[in-house]
Tab-separated table of C-alpha atoms in Angstrom:
chain	number	residue	atom	x	y	z
A	1	MET	CA	0.000	0.000	0.000
A	2	ARG	CA	1.373	3.403	-0.959
A	3	GLU	CA	1.525	6.303	1.508
A	4	PHE	CA	-1.443	8.663	1.752
A	5	GLU	CA	-2.576	11.655	3.767
A	6	TYR	CA	-5.230	11.030	6.416
A	7	VAL	CA	-7.816	13.681	7.341
A	8	ARG	CA	-10.652	13.286	9.852
A	9	ALA	CA	-13.648	15.379	8.824
A	10	ALA	CA	-15.451	17.387	11.509
A	11	GLU	CA	-18.595	18.122	9.501
A	12	VAL	CA	-20.218	17.152	6.217
A	13	GLY	CA	-19.493	20.399	4.369
A	14	GLN	CA	-15.808	20.191	5.240
A	15	ALA	CA	-15.592	16.590	4.045
A	16	VAL	CA	-17.281	17.406	0.737
A	17	ALA	CA	-15.127	20.481	0.141
A	18	THR	CA	-11.910	18.603	0.911
A	19	VAL	CA	-12.583	15.694	-1.431
A	20	THR	CA	-14.075	17.897	-4.158
A	21	GLY	CA	-10.981	20.073	-4.135
A	22	ASP	CA	-8.537	17.180	-4.630
A	23	PRO	CA	-9.049	14.781	-7.564
A	24	ARG	CA	-6.881	12.195	-5.787
A	25	ALA	CA	-8.866	12.254	-2.522
A	26	SER	CA	-11.438	9.668	-1.391
A	27	TYR	CA	-13.813	9.141	1.499
A	28	LEU	CA	-13.202	6.519	4.177
A	29	ALA	CA	-16.069	4.953	6.137
A	30	GLY	CA	-16.131	1.263	7.107
A	31	GLY	CA	-13.353	0.585	4.607
A	32	THR	CA	-14.192	-3.103	4.242
A	33	THR	CA	-13.748	-2.976	0.455
A	34	GLN	CA	-11.658	0.146	-0.015
A	35	LEU	CA	-8.739	-0.869	2.188
A	36	ASP	CA	-8.494	-4.263	0.490
A	37	LEU	CA	-8.269	-2.570	-2.906
A	38	MET	CA	-5.634	-0.170	-1.602
A	39	LYS	CA	-3.562	-3.066	-0.286
A	40	ASP	CA	-3.830	-4.748	-3.686
A	41	GLY	CA	-2.728	-1.572	-5.459
A	42	VAL	CA	-6.002	-1.205	-7.365
A	43	LEU	CA	-6.880	2.058	-5.607
A	44	GLU	CA	-4.125	4.555	-4.819
A	45	PRO	CA	-5.617	7.737	-3.324
A	46	ASP	CA	-3.310	10.505	-2.168
A	47	MET	CA	-5.726	11.413	0.634
A	48	LEU	CA	-8.382	9.629	2.677
A	49	VAL	CA	-11.020	11.772	4.366
A	50	ASP	CA	-12.429	9.871	7.335
A	51	ILE	CA	-16.183	10.513	7.660
A	52	THR	CA	-16.927	7.993	10.411
A	53	ARG	CA	-17.481	10.704	13.058
A	54	LEU	CA	-20.038	12.623	10.992
A	55	PRO	CA	-23.718	12.584	12.111
A	56	LEU	CA	-24.869	10.403	9.230
A	57	SER	CA	-26.057	7.279	11.043
A	58	GLY	CA	-29.401	6.117	12.340
A	59	VAL	CA	-32.789	4.971	11.052
A	60	SER	CA	-35.914	7.136	11.247
A	61	ARG	CA	-39.406	6.901	9.834
A	62	ASP	CA	-41.444	9.610	8.160
A	63	GLY	CA	-44.847	8.252	7.199
A	64	ASP	CA	-44.325	5.445	4.706
A	65	THR	CA	-40.638	6.185	4.154
A	66	LEU	CA	-37.684	4.863	6.112
A	67	ARG	CA	-34.667	7.163	6.097
A	68	VAL	CA	-31.346	5.428	6.663
A	69	GLY	CA	-28.210	7.429	7.352
A	70	ALA	CA	-25.322	6.515	5.082
A	71	LEU	CA	-23.079	5.598	8.035
A	72	THR	CA	-25.640	3.251	9.568
A	73	THR	CA	-24.058	-0.194	9.684
A	74	MET	CA	-25.551	-3.222	7.999
A	75	GLU	CA	-26.102	-4.809	11.403
A	76	GLU	CA	-27.927	-1.762	12.750
A	77	LEU	CA	-30.301	-1.686	9.793
A	78	ALA	CA	-30.949	-5.438	10.012
A	79	ALA	CA	-31.880	-5.010	13.700
A	80	ASP	CA	-34.392	-2.212	13.043
A	81	ALA	CA	-37.946	-3.169	14.065
A	82	THR	CA	-39.593	-1.583	11.016
A	83	VAL	CA	-37.245	-3.417	8.674
A	84	ALA	CA	-38.052	-6.704	10.375
A	85	GLU	CA	-41.811	-6.082	10.181
A	86	ARG	CA	-42.284	-4.351	6.836
A	87	LEU	CA	-39.131	-5.151	4.847
A	88	PRO	CA	-38.174	-8.765	5.587
A	89	PHE	CA	-36.388	-9.226	2.249
A	90	VAL	CA	-34.155	-6.225	3.032
A	91	ARG	CA	-33.258	-7.812	6.359
A	92	GLU	CA	-32.596	-11.167	4.682
A	93	ALA	CA	-30.297	-9.521	2.122
A	94	LEU	CA	-28.355	-7.789	4.899
A	95	LEU	CA	-27.920	-10.966	6.938
A	96	LEU	CA	-26.909	-13.022	3.894
A	97	GLY	CA	-24.593	-10.320	2.574
A	98	ALA	CA	-21.747	-10.514	5.071
A	99	SER	CA	-20.455	-12.092	8.261
A	100	VAL	CA	-21.390	-10.594	11.633
A	101	GLN	CA	-17.970	-8.972	11.920
A	102	LEU	CA	-18.304	-7.274	8.537
A	103	ARG	CA	-21.909	-6.232	9.165
A	104	ASN	CA	-20.770	-4.364	12.260
A	105	MET	CA	-18.154	-2.473	10.206
A	106	ALA	CA	-19.705	-1.999	6.780
A	107	THR	CA	-21.968	0.999	6.212
A	108	ILE	CA	-25.092	1.249	4.078
A	109	GLY	CA	-23.580	3.935	1.854
A	110	GLY	CA	-20.426	1.912	1.431
A	111	ASN	CA	-22.365	-1.238	0.645
A	112	LEU	CA	-24.132	0.477	-2.240
A	113	LEU	CA	-20.765	1.733	-3.522
A	114	GLN	CA	-18.802	-1.488	-3.101
A	115	ARG	CA	-16.661	-2.466	-6.055
A	116	THR	CA	-16.951	-5.659	-8.032
A	117	ARG	CA	-15.296	-8.874	-6.857
A	118	CYS	CA	-14.084	-9.592	-10.406
A	119	ARG	CA	-10.733	-11.325	-9.997
A	120	TYR	CA	-9.278	-9.524	-12.996
A	121	PHE	CA	-10.252	-6.071	-11.698
A	122	ARG	CA	-8.666	-6.864	-8.338
A	123	ASP	CA	-5.359	-8.080	-9.766
A	124	PRO	CA	-3.183	-5.245	-11.133
A	125	ALA	CA	-0.945	-7.875	-12.727
A	126	VAL	CA	-3.760	-8.484	-15.248
A	127	PRO	CA	-3.386	-5.709	-17.846
A	128	ALA	CA	-6.724	-6.231	-19.623
A	129	CYS	CA	-9.361	-4.633	-17.435
A	130	ASN	CA	-11.503	-1.835	-18.838
A	131	LYS	CA	-12.875	-1.133	-15.365
A	132	ARG	CA	-9.395	-0.310	-14.057
A	133	ARG	CA	-8.122	1.294	-17.251
A	134	ARG	CA	-10.483	2.029	-20.094
A	135	GLY	CA	-9.429	0.658	-23.470
A	136	THR	CA	-7.322	-2.261	-22.222
A	137	GLY	CA	-9.912	-4.992	-22.848
A	138	CYS	CA	-11.724	-7.464	-20.590
A	139	ALA	CA	-9.749	-10.520	-19.527
A	140	ALA	CA	-12.884	-12.145	-18.084
A	141	VAL	CA	-14.456	-12.546	-21.527
A	142	THR	CA	-11.839	-15.136	-22.489
A	143	GLY	CA	-10.833	-16.267	-18.988
A	144	ALA	CA	-12.501	-18.071	-16.104
A	145	ALA	CA	-15.780	-16.251	-15.512
A	146	ARG	CA	-18.049	-18.290	-13.245
A	147	MET	CA	-18.901	-15.326	-10.975
A	148	HIS	CA	-19.575	-12.815	-13.748
A	149	ALA	CA	-22.589	-11.045	-15.241
A	150	ILE	CA	-24.951	-12.012	-18.058
A	151	LEU	CA	-27.273	-8.966	-17.984
A	152	GLY	CA	-26.067	-5.478	-18.838
A	153	ALA	CA	-22.788	-7.028	-19.971
A	154	ASP	CA	-20.958	-6.890	-23.296
A	155	GLU	CA	-17.475	-7.425	-24.676
A	156	HIS	CA	-16.227	-4.361	-22.784
A	157	CYS	CA	-17.003	-5.682	-19.284
A	158	ILE	CA	-18.812	-8.587	-17.615
A	159	ALA	CA	-18.025	-7.737	-13.986
A	160	VAL	CA	-20.996	-8.428	-11.717
A	161	HIS	CA	-22.289	-6.004	-9.095
A	162	ALA	CA	-21.705	-7.626	-5.723
A	163	SER	CA	-24.208	-5.955	-3.362
A	164	ASP	CA	-26.978	-8.110	-1.906
A	165	LEU	CA	-28.661	-5.132	-0.229
A	166	ALA	CA	-28.966	-3.167	-3.475
A	167	VAL	CA	-31.233	-5.858	-4.958
A	168	PRO	CA	-34.289	-5.328	-2.718
A	169	LEU	CA	-33.599	-1.587	-2.541
A	170	VAL	CA	-33.734	-1.341	-6.331
A	171	ALA	CA	-36.995	-3.288	-6.302
A	172	LEU	CA	-38.445	-0.833	-3.773
A	173	ASP	CA	-37.451	2.279	-5.747
A	174	ALA	CA	-35.194	3.524	-2.963
A	175	ILE	CA	-33.829	7.063	-3.261
A	176	VAL	CA	-30.181	7.985	-2.673
A	177	ARG	CA	-29.657	11.406	-1.094
A	178	VAL	CA	-26.347	12.931	-2.175
A	179	ARG	CA	-24.464	15.988	-0.901
A	180	GLY	CA	-22.035	17.793	-3.195
A	181	ALA	CA	-20.344	21.155	-3.485
A	182	GLY	CA	-23.482	22.580	-5.081
A	183	GLY	CA	-25.865	21.279	-2.425
A	184	GLU	CA	-28.008	18.171	-2.025
A	185	ARG	CA	-29.798	16.140	-4.679
A	186	SER	CA	-31.848	12.956	-4.757
A	187	VAL	CA	-31.219	10.101	-7.200
A	188	PRO	CA	-33.478	7.060	-7.657
A	189	LEU	CA	-31.386	3.958	-7.040
A	190	THR	CA	-32.630	2.581	-10.360
A	191	ASP	CA	-30.853	5.525	-12.049
A	192	PHE	CA	-27.832	5.551	-9.756
A	193	TYR	CA	-25.840	2.709	-11.349
A	194	LEU	CA	-24.531	2.730	-14.926
A	195	VAL	CA	-24.133	-0.313	-17.168
A	196	PRO	CA	-20.562	-0.542	-18.532
A	197	GLY	CA	-21.032	0.210	-22.228
A	198	ASP	CA	-17.977	2.044	-23.521
A	199	THR	CA	-17.109	3.387	-20.045
A	200	PRO	CA	-16.839	0.435	-17.621
A	201	ASP	CA	-14.701	2.567	-15.305
A	202	VAL	CA	-17.678	4.871	-14.613
A	203	GLU	CA	-19.953	2.866	-12.314
A	204	ASN	CA	-22.472	5.407	-11.025
A	205	VAL	CA	-23.718	8.971	-11.446
A	206	LEU	CA	-21.759	10.473	-8.538
A	207	ALA	CA	-19.489	13.370	-9.408
A	208	HIS	CA	-16.116	13.463	-7.689
A	209	GLY	CA	-16.591	14.717	-4.137
A	210	GLU	CA	-20.295	13.919	-3.908
A	211	LEU	CA	-21.148	12.035	-0.731
A	212	ILE	CA	-24.094	9.735	-0.026
A	213	VAL	CA	-25.697	11.083	3.153
A	214	ALA	CA	-28.848	8.947	3.377
A	215	VAL	CA	-31.045	6.417	1.626
A	216	ASP	CA	-34.845	6.731	1.611
A	217	ILE	CA	-36.669	3.399	1.455
A	218	PRO	CA	-40.413	3.464	0.612
A	219	LEU	CA	-42.387	1.000	2.736
A	220	PRO	CA	-44.658	-1.315	0.725
A	221	PRO	CA	-48.342	-1.625	1.666
A	222	ARG	CA	-49.143	-3.684	4.738
A	223	GLY	CA	-49.763	-7.270	3.812
A	224	THR	CA	-47.025	-7.297	1.189
A	225	ARG	CA	-45.031	-10.523	1.268
A	226	SER	CA	-41.355	-10.423	0.394
A	227	SER	CA	-38.367	-12.735	0.164
A	228	TYR	CA	-34.700	-12.595	-0.802
A	229	LEU	CA	-33.231	-15.802	-2.191
A	230	LYS	CA	-29.471	-16.110	-2.590
A	231	VAL	CA	-27.971	-19.050	-4.495
A	232	ARG	CA	-24.265	-19.579	-3.817
A	233	ASP	CA	-21.605	-22.264	-3.956
A	234	ARG	CA	-21.530	-22.719	-0.183
A	235	ALA	CA	-23.834	-21.879	2.712
A	236	SER	CA	-21.180	-19.919	4.594
A	237	TYR	CA	-20.137	-16.369	3.646
A	238	GLU	CA	-20.041	-16.260	-0.156
A	239	PHE	CA	-21.116	-13.979	-2.989
A	240	ALA	CA	-24.197	-14.820	-5.024
A	241	LEU	CA	-24.170	-16.868	-8.189
A	242	THR	CA	-27.732	-15.652	-8.603
A	243	SER	CA	-30.211	-13.979	-6.285
A	244	ALA	CA	-33.735	-12.602	-6.402
A	245	GLY	CA	-35.577	-10.067	-4.287
A	246	VAL	CA	-39.349	-10.058	-4.655
A	247	ALA	CA	-42.206	-8.231	-2.923
A	248	ILE	CA	-45.767	-9.205	-3.835
A	249	THR	CA	-49.158	-7.831	-2.827
A	250	PHE	CA	-52.127	-10.157	-3.377
A	251	ASP	CA	-55.776	-9.202	-3.798
A	252	ASP	CA	-58.701	-11.617	-4.361
A	253	GLY	CA	-56.441	-14.427	-5.529
A	254	VAL	CA	-54.403	-12.413	-8.021
A	255	ILE	CA	-51.187	-10.431	-7.831
A	256	ARG	CA	-52.068	-6.769	-7.410
A	257	GLU	CA	-48.517	-5.368	-7.201
A	258	ALA	CA	-45.090	-6.898	-7.806
A	259	ARG	CA	-41.569	-5.637	-7.292
A	260	VAL	CA	-38.735	-7.793	-8.573
A	261	ALA	CA	-34.953	-7.478	-8.857
A	262	LEU	CA	-32.078	-9.866	-9.524
A	263	GLY	CA	-28.549	-10.020	-8.176
A	264	GLY	CA	-25.457	-12.008	-9.061
A	265	VAL	CA	-26.256	-11.782	-12.769
A	266	GLY	CA	-26.108	-8.093	-13.661
A	267	THR	CA	-23.400	-5.515	-14.090
A	268	VAL	CA	-25.773	-3.414	-11.952
A	269	PRO	CA	-28.491	-4.501	-9.494
A	270	TRP	CA	-31.055	-5.653	-12.034
A	271	ARG	CA	-34.628	-4.347	-11.803
A	272	ALA	CA	-36.880	-6.882	-13.503
A	273	ARG	CA	-39.668	-4.646	-14.790
A	274	GLU	CA	-40.630	-7.162	-17.463
A	275	ALA	CA	-41.337	-9.715	-14.735
A	276	GLU	CA	-43.420	-7.181	-12.826
A	277	GLU	CA	-45.572	-6.560	-15.895
A	278	VAL	CA	-46.180	-10.288	-16.331
A	279	LEU	CA	-47.086	-10.730	-12.665
A	280	ARG	CA	-49.489	-7.817	-12.202
A	281	GLY	CA	-53.086	-8.963	-12.445
A	282	ALA	CA	-52.110	-12.598	-12.920
A	283	PRO	CA	-52.956	-15.532	-10.646
A	284	PRO	CA	-49.979	-16.909	-8.704
A	285	GLY	CA	-48.698	-20.228	-9.978
A	286	GLN	CA	-45.876	-22.028	-11.731
A	287	ALA	CA	-46.925	-20.928	-15.229
A	288	THR	CA	-47.117	-17.269	-14.224
A	289	PHE	CA	-43.823	-17.397	-12.365
A	290	ARG	CA	-41.992	-19.098	-15.219
A	291	ALA	CA	-43.372	-16.570	-17.695
A	292	ALA	CA	-42.059	-13.777	-15.464
A	293	ALA	CA	-38.632	-15.414	-15.368
A	294	GLU	CA	-38.533	-15.868	-19.134
A	295	ALA	CA	-39.457	-12.214	-19.637
A	296	THR	CA	-36.664	-11.111	-17.293
A	297	VAL	CA	-33.657	-13.060	-18.561
A	298	ARG	CA	-33.741	-11.996	-22.186
A	299	ASP	CA	-30.828	-11.485	-24.574
A	300	PRO	CA	-28.155	-12.422	-22.022
A	301	TYR	CA	-24.492	-11.913	-22.879
A	302	THR	CA	-22.750	-15.135	-21.936
A	303	VAL	CA	-19.285	-16.614	-22.156
A	304	PRO	CA	-18.574	-20.329	-21.581
A	305	GLY	CA	-18.167	-19.827	-17.834
A	306	THR	CA	-21.449	-17.969	-17.330
A	307	ALA	CA	-23.867	-19.778	-19.667
A	308	PHE	CA	-25.259	-21.821	-16.753
A	309	LYS	CA	-26.528	-18.633	-15.099
A	310	VAL	CA	-29.290	-18.147	-17.676
A	311	GLU	CA	-31.348	-21.080	-16.438
A	312	LEU	CA	-30.189	-20.717	-12.837
A	313	ALA	CA	-31.375	-17.101	-12.710
A	314	LYS	CA	-34.801	-18.114	-14.019
A	315	ARG	CA	-35.134	-20.911	-11.478
A	316	THR	CA	-33.987	-18.613	-8.686
A	317	LEU	CA	-36.714	-16.102	-9.507
A	318	VAL	CA	-39.379	-18.804	-9.804
A	319	ARG	CA	-38.396	-20.231	-6.429
A	320	ALA	CA	-38.451	-16.797	-4.759
A	321	LEU	CA	-41.921	-16.144	-6.171
A	322	ARG	CA	-43.149	-19.538	-4.997
A	323	THR	CA	-41.872	-18.738	-1.520
A	324	VAL	CA	-43.879	-15.524	-1.193
A	325	ALA	CA	-46.967	-17.136	-2.730
A	326	SER	CA	-46.969	-20.194	-0.476
């Protein structure tokens, strides 16, 4: 790890001004991903601005919206009574997303900004990585790629987005509240992430120096059933091969409202709007659920190592839907 300057921010405006004014500066919160990447030489900031003492933690409720401070830990959010009662699939994603030790360190803002676990991105000895250096190619396309993406991917990049939490939050239309030099703005989480395209190194809409200060999570109607299913190679701490977050509201034997997102298969947390359209107004059942899955996993970009994910993603979604319907 190279040397860097360390600054502890006393207030939000100071932190934003400091990072905005230095193109080689970065924020430091839980650091569970960032410090690993610095040790590997993937990230080399000249300055780290520590924001852990800023008043950006806690969970509060305003009507049908839950506001979560960006520095709230994963464990704190999972323990919240409203999350347990109204957002069980958010709680499940948090508990399945990391070990207890990591959940007590990792913040909600940091979780949404975590970098991919692509082995080629994390190894500076691999020269071909468009996410590290645009225009160098994508080693994963021709290399081992079992953990990579099939949706939102192309020959430029097939790195998968690793966050479990982002999957149900995308399904719920969560809002990210961002503070920058010009003030505060709100960004729907569905618009926050960018598919790679020609710029795999640009992962989200944040300008340099902008800081996530909170996340607003709309609460679904009472009676909504939800579930987060994570398929992985082992039951202990592991990233998803595929996952599905679903929230369904039933009315007179049919599906009145559906919110669906996939993880482990997309270059961004994948909102499955096509599945939602199939589900709305339809009776629950295997035929409906399979039709929703087929509508979701369309035109995948696969390489030999990821071809199995096409069917696995469909079965994961069908199983998650069966769980909430049972």
